[in-house]
Amino acid sequence: MEPGILLFTIGAFGVAGFLAWRDHQPHYLFALAAGQIATLLSPLWQRLYGFSYDPSLGALFSVLDRSLPTLVFLAGWTLMLPPLAIFFLYQRRWWFSGYFTGALTFVLFTLYHVLVETIGVRAGWWGYADNGALPFNISVTLLAGLMNGLVSLGGLAVLLITRHYAWPMLLAVVLPTPLLMSVLVHGLLGAPLYTVVLLRAQSWAAAIGMIGTLGLVLWGAHIIASELGRRPAPGRTAPA
């Protein structure tokens, strides 16, 4: 598995480098690196959401009694792969920014991350405490997919907003975006759920926390989709 992940990572950055050179837009390289940076907070999310990685994967570093596997860090670029795919289509006018397309894109991002979660859990690369039991029998892979989908949607919005930024400003904005979005989504929007879970509150409190987190995530997707609806088409300026 290690050689495969390494080859995929080298290949992804190779394609990103080619697109950055051909289109004169370093977004592709910066976004992939930004996805890897976002994995640095993984030990914190493991503690809050009760999951851990297979110890055989090896650790890049450990903190809070949780480790960040080297392979997970290398594969962190996959977080920004869906936004970059849409960004590529947007550049060629094969995808148009709008509220409906933004909402549909969020659904597609969610399905992508649900697939990644399902593959990882079934392969035993990571696992959830108590088999990921959540209120209302909601699958933990679905919740993770929704939250990671929102992170990716925020990454897409930033890529579109910074289309014409000079590369120093682009670097300063794009690189921290997935990390900051992860803090917002997993740290803030997920607080109603993980707080009651950590405190081992009664089932009714956990249900309220689940509803609160789902509501906040969907509300966040609505806000970003609304912002995407105000983005002009490529080659056009925003209306005054």
Short mmCIF file of C-alpha atoms in Angstrom, two decimals:
data_model
loop_
_atom_site.label_atom_id
_atom_site.label_comp_id
_atom_site.label_asym_id
_atom_site.label_seq_id
_atom_site.Cartn_x
_atom_site.Cartn_y
_atom_site.Cartn_z
CA MET A 1 0.00 0.00 0.00
CA GLU A 2 2.82 2.43 0.84
CA PRO A 3 4.40 2.34 -2.65
CA GLY A 4 0.93 2.77 -4.20
CA ILE A 5 0.08 5.83 -2.10
CA LEU A 6 3.49 7.33 -2.84
CA LEU A 7 3.09 6.77 -6.59
CA PHE A 8 -0.43 8.25 -6.60
CA THR A 9 0.86 11.29 -4.67
CA ILE A 10 3.75 11.82 -7.07
CA GLY A 11 1.39 11.39 -10.01
CA ALA A 12 -1.14 13.86 -8.59
CA PHE A 13 1.49 16.53 -8.02
CA GLY A 14 2.95 15.83 -11.46
CA VAL A 15 -0.42 16.43 -13.14
CA ALA A 16 -1.00 19.50 -10.94
CA GLY A 17 2.40 20.87 -11.92
CA PHE A 18 1.64 20.38 -15.60
CA LEU A 19 -1.74 22.14 -15.31
CA ALA A 20 -0.18 24.96 -13.28
CA TRP A 21 2.45 25.45 -16.00
CA ARG A 22 0.01 25.15 -18.93
CA ASP A 23 -2.75 27.33 -17.46
CA HIS A 24 -0.41 29.70 -15.61
CA GLN A 25 -2.33 29.02 -12.39
CA PRO A 26 -0.51 27.55 -9.39
CA HIS A 27 -3.88 26.81 -7.73
CA TYR A 28 -3.48 23.14 -8.56
CA LEU A 29 -0.19 22.71 -6.71
CA PHE A 30 -1.11 24.95 -3.78
CA ALA A 31 -4.47 23.22 -3.26
CA LEU A 32 -2.95 19.73 -3.15
CA ALA A 33 -0.36 20.88 -0.61
CA ALA A 34 -3.14 22.58 1.38
CA GLY A 35 -5.00 19.28 1.64
CA GLN A 36 -1.92 17.68 3.19
CA ILE A 37 -1.56 20.55 5.66
CA ALA A 38 -5.18 20.01 6.76
CA THR A 39 -4.31 16.50 8.00
CA LEU A 40 -2.07 17.96 10.72
CA LEU A 41 -5.08 18.37 13.02
CA SER A 42 -6.07 14.73 12.66
CA PRO A 43 -5.01 13.72 16.22
CA LEU A 44 -7.41 16.31 17.64
CA TRP A 45 -10.32 15.09 15.52
CA GLN A 46 -9.51 11.51 16.51
CA ARG A 47 -9.88 12.43 20.17
CA LEU A 48 -13.10 14.37 19.67
CA TYR A 49 -14.85 11.95 17.33
CA GLY A 50 -13.54 8.68 18.71
CA PHE A 51 -11.66 7.10 15.83
CA SER A 52 -8.11 5.88 15.33
CA TYR A 53 -5.86 4.65 12.55
CA ASP A 54 -4.35 1.23 12.13
CA PRO A 55 -1.06 1.31 14.13
CA SER A 56 0.66 -0.63 11.35
CA LEU A 57 0.43 2.44 9.10
CA GLY A 58 3.29 4.09 10.99
CA ALA A 59 3.22 7.56 12.54
CA LEU A 60 4.50 10.85 11.19
CA PHE A 61 4.00 12.27 14.70
CA SER A 62 1.83 11.64 17.76
CA VAL A 63 0.01 14.07 20.05
CA LEU A 64 -2.97 13.80 22.41
CA ASP A 65 -2.32 10.05 22.51
CA ARG A 66 -3.23 9.86 18.82
CA SER A 67 -0.98 9.62 15.78
CA LEU A 68 -1.00 10.99 12.25
CA PRO A 69 0.10 8.17 9.92
CA THR A 70 2.62 9.17 7.29
CA LEU A 71 0.43 7.64 4.58
CA VAL A 72 -2.58 9.70 5.69
CA PHE A 73 -0.49 12.86 5.47
CA LEU A 74 0.76 11.92 2.00
CA ALA A 75 -2.78 11.19 0.82
CA GLY A 76 -4.15 14.42 2.30
CA TRP A 77 -4.27 15.93 -1.21
CA THR A 78 -7.36 13.79 -1.90
CA LEU A 79 -9.36 16.25 0.23
CA MET A 80 -8.86 18.92 -2.43
CA LEU A 81 -9.16 16.66 -5.46
CA PRO A 82 -12.95 17.24 -5.93
CA PRO A 83 -12.66 21.06 -5.67
CA LEU A 84 -9.79 21.03 -8.17
CA ALA A 85 -11.83 18.90 -10.58
CA ILE A 86 -14.68 21.44 -10.45
CA PHE A 87 -12.19 24.31 -10.72
CA PHE A 88 -10.77 22.69 -13.86
CA LEU A 89 -14.27 22.38 -15.34
CA TYR A 90 -15.09 25.98 -14.37
CA GLN A 91 -12.01 27.24 -16.17
CA ARG A 92 -13.28 25.60 -19.36
CA ARG A 93 -16.88 26.72 -18.83
CA TRP A 94 -18.07 23.15 -18.34
CA TRP A 95 -19.33 24.02 -14.85
CA PHE A 96 -21.18 27.22 -14.00
CA SER A 97 -21.26 28.80 -10.60
CA GLY A 98 -24.75 29.10 -9.12
CA TYR A 99 -26.76 28.20 -6.05
CA PHE A 100 -28.24 25.04 -7.59
CA THR A 101 -24.92 23.87 -9.02
CA GLY A 102 -23.25 24.69 -5.69
CA ALA A 103 -25.79 22.59 -3.77
CA LEU A 104 -25.47 19.75 -6.28
CA THR A 105 -21.68 19.96 -6.04
CA PHE A 106 -21.93 19.67 -2.24
CA VAL A 107 -23.95 16.46 -2.70
CA LEU A 108 -21.31 15.09 -5.10
CA PHE A 109 -18.49 16.04 -2.72
CA THR A 110 -20.35 14.31 0.11
CA LEU A 111 -20.76 11.12 -1.94
CA TYR A 112 -17.06 11.20 -2.78
CA HIS A 113 -16.07 11.45 0.88
CA VAL A 114 -18.61 8.81 1.93
CA LEU A 115 -16.96 6.47 -0.58
CA VAL A 116 -13.51 7.28 0.80
CA GLU A 117 -14.74 6.71 4.37
CA THR A 118 -16.40 3.42 3.45
CA ILE A 119 -13.27 2.11 1.71
CA GLY A 120 -11.05 3.14 4.63
CA VAL A 121 -13.26 1.57 7.29
CA ARG A 122 -13.79 -1.69 5.39
CA ALA A 123 -10.07 -1.96 4.65
CA GLY A 124 -9.32 -1.49 8.35
CA TRP A 125 -7.17 1.59 7.79
CA TRP A 126 -9.17 3.41 10.46
CA GLY A 127 -12.02 2.53 12.78
CA TYR A 128 -14.56 4.24 15.04
CA ALA A 129 -15.23 3.54 18.71
CA ASP A 130 -18.45 1.59 19.38
CA ASN A 131 -18.57 0.89 15.62
CA GLY A 132 -19.40 4.57 15.06
CA ALA A 133 -22.83 4.42 16.69
CA LEU A 134 -24.68 7.73 16.31
CA PRO A 135 -28.17 8.96 17.28
CA PHE A 136 -31.02 8.07 14.89
CA ASN A 137 -28.80 5.25 13.56
CA ILE A 138 -27.10 7.72 11.22
CA SER A 139 -24.03 6.18 9.65
CA VAL A 140 -20.78 7.68 10.86
CA THR A 141 -19.51 7.51 7.27
CA LEU A 142 -22.41 9.72 6.20
CA LEU A 143 -21.67 12.30 8.89
CA ALA A 144 -17.97 12.28 8.01
CA GLY A 145 -18.88 12.60 4.33
CA LEU A 146 -21.11 15.61 5.00
CA MET A 147 -18.49 17.37 7.10
CA ASN A 148 -15.61 16.68 4.72
CA GLY A 149 -17.87 17.60 1.81
CA LEU A 150 -18.42 21.01 3.39
CA VAL A 151 -14.66 21.44 3.85
CA SER A 152 -14.16 20.65 0.17
CA LEU A 153 -16.97 23.03 -0.84
CA GLY A 154 -15.29 25.82 1.10
CA GLY A 155 -12.04 24.97 -0.67
CA LEU A 156 -13.80 25.27 -4.03
CA ALA A 157 -15.22 28.69 -3.13
CA VAL A 158 -11.75 29.95 -2.23
CA LEU A 159 -10.27 28.58 -5.47
CA LEU A 160 -12.89 30.48 -7.48
CA ILE A 161 -12.51 33.68 -5.46
CA THR A 162 -8.72 33.68 -5.88
CA ARG A 163 -8.69 32.91 -9.63
CA HIS A 164 -6.90 36.15 -10.47
CA TYR A 165 -4.79 36.59 -7.33
CA ALA A 166 -1.04 37.01 -7.66
CA TRP A 167 0.75 33.90 -6.47
CA PRO A 168 2.09 35.34 -3.15
CA MET A 169 -1.43 36.30 -2.08
CA LEU A 170 -2.77 33.06 -3.52
CA LEU A 171 -0.27 31.10 -1.46
CA ALA A 172 -1.24 32.97 1.71
CA VAL A 173 -4.98 32.37 1.15
CA VAL A 174 -5.21 28.89 -0.38
CA LEU A 175 -2.67 27.00 1.73
CA PRO A 176 -4.41 27.49 5.10
CA THR A 177 -7.98 27.26 3.76
CA PRO A 178 -8.61 23.49 4.19
CA LEU A 179 -7.05 23.61 7.65
CA LEU A 180 -9.20 26.58 8.70
CA MET A 181 -12.30 25.02 7.13
CA SER A 182 -11.59 21.84 9.07
CA VAL A 183 -11.38 23.85 12.29
CA LEU A 184 -14.69 25.53 11.45
CA VAL A 185 -16.53 22.36 10.43
CA HIS A 186 -15.09 19.72 12.75
CA GLY A 187 -14.22 22.01 15.61
CA LEU A 188 -17.16 24.43 15.67
CA LEU A 189 -20.08 22.98 13.70
CA GLY A 190 -19.47 19.53 15.13
CA ALA A 191 -19.38 20.82 18.73
CA PRO A 192 -23.07 20.09 19.52
CA LEU A 193 -22.48 16.42 18.73
CA TYR A 194 -19.02 15.67 20.10
CA THR A 195 -19.65 17.62 23.31
CA VAL A 196 -22.58 15.46 24.38
CA VAL A 197 -20.77 12.31 23.21
CA LEU A 198 -17.64 13.14 25.20
CA LEU A 199 -19.74 13.95 28.28
CA ARG A 200 -21.69 10.70 27.80
CA ALA A 201 -24.94 12.59 28.03
CA GLN A 202 -28.32 10.90 27.92
CA SER A 203 -29.69 9.72 24.59
CA TRP A 204 -32.07 12.69 24.24
CA ALA A 205 -29.16 15.12 24.61
CA ALA A 206 -27.12 13.20 22.04
CA ALA A 207 -30.08 13.36 19.66
CA ILE A 208 -30.28 17.13 20.07
CA GLY A 209 -26.54 17.37 19.47
CA MET A 210 -26.87 15.27 16.31
CA ILE A 211 -29.67 17.51 15.00
CA GLY A 212 -27.65 20.60 15.87
CA THR A 213 -24.55 19.43 14.03
CA LEU A 214 -26.46 18.30 10.95
CA GLY A 215 -28.37 21.59 10.87
CA LEU A 216 -25.18 23.64 11.14
CA VAL A 217 -23.42 21.65 8.42
CA LEU A 218 -26.35 22.05 6.02
CA TRP A 219 -26.61 25.74 6.93
CA GLY A 220 -22.91 26.12 6.13
CA ALA A 221 -23.43 24.43 2.76
CA HIS A 222 -26.32 26.82 2.06
CA ILE A 223 -24.14 29.86 2.81
CA ILE A 224 -21.31 28.70 0.55
CA ALA A 225 -23.73 27.72 -2.23
CA SER A 226 -25.26 31.20 -1.97
CA GLU A 227 -21.79 32.73 -2.34
CA LEU A 228 -21.12 30.53 -5.37
CA GLY A 229 -24.37 31.82 -6.83
CA ARG A 230 -22.90 35.31 -6.82
CA ARG A 231 -19.72 34.34 -8.65
CA PRO A 232 -19.48 35.61 -12.25
CA ALA A 233 -18.85 33.23 -15.13
CA PRO A 234 -15.22 32.94 -16.36
CA GLY A 235 -14.20 35.93 -18.39
CA ARG A 236 -16.98 38.12 -16.95
CA THR A 237 -16.92 40.70 -14.21
CA ALA A 238 -19.34 40.78 -11.33
CA PRO A 239 -22.30 43.14 -11.76
CA ALA A 240 -22.02 46.49 -10.05
#
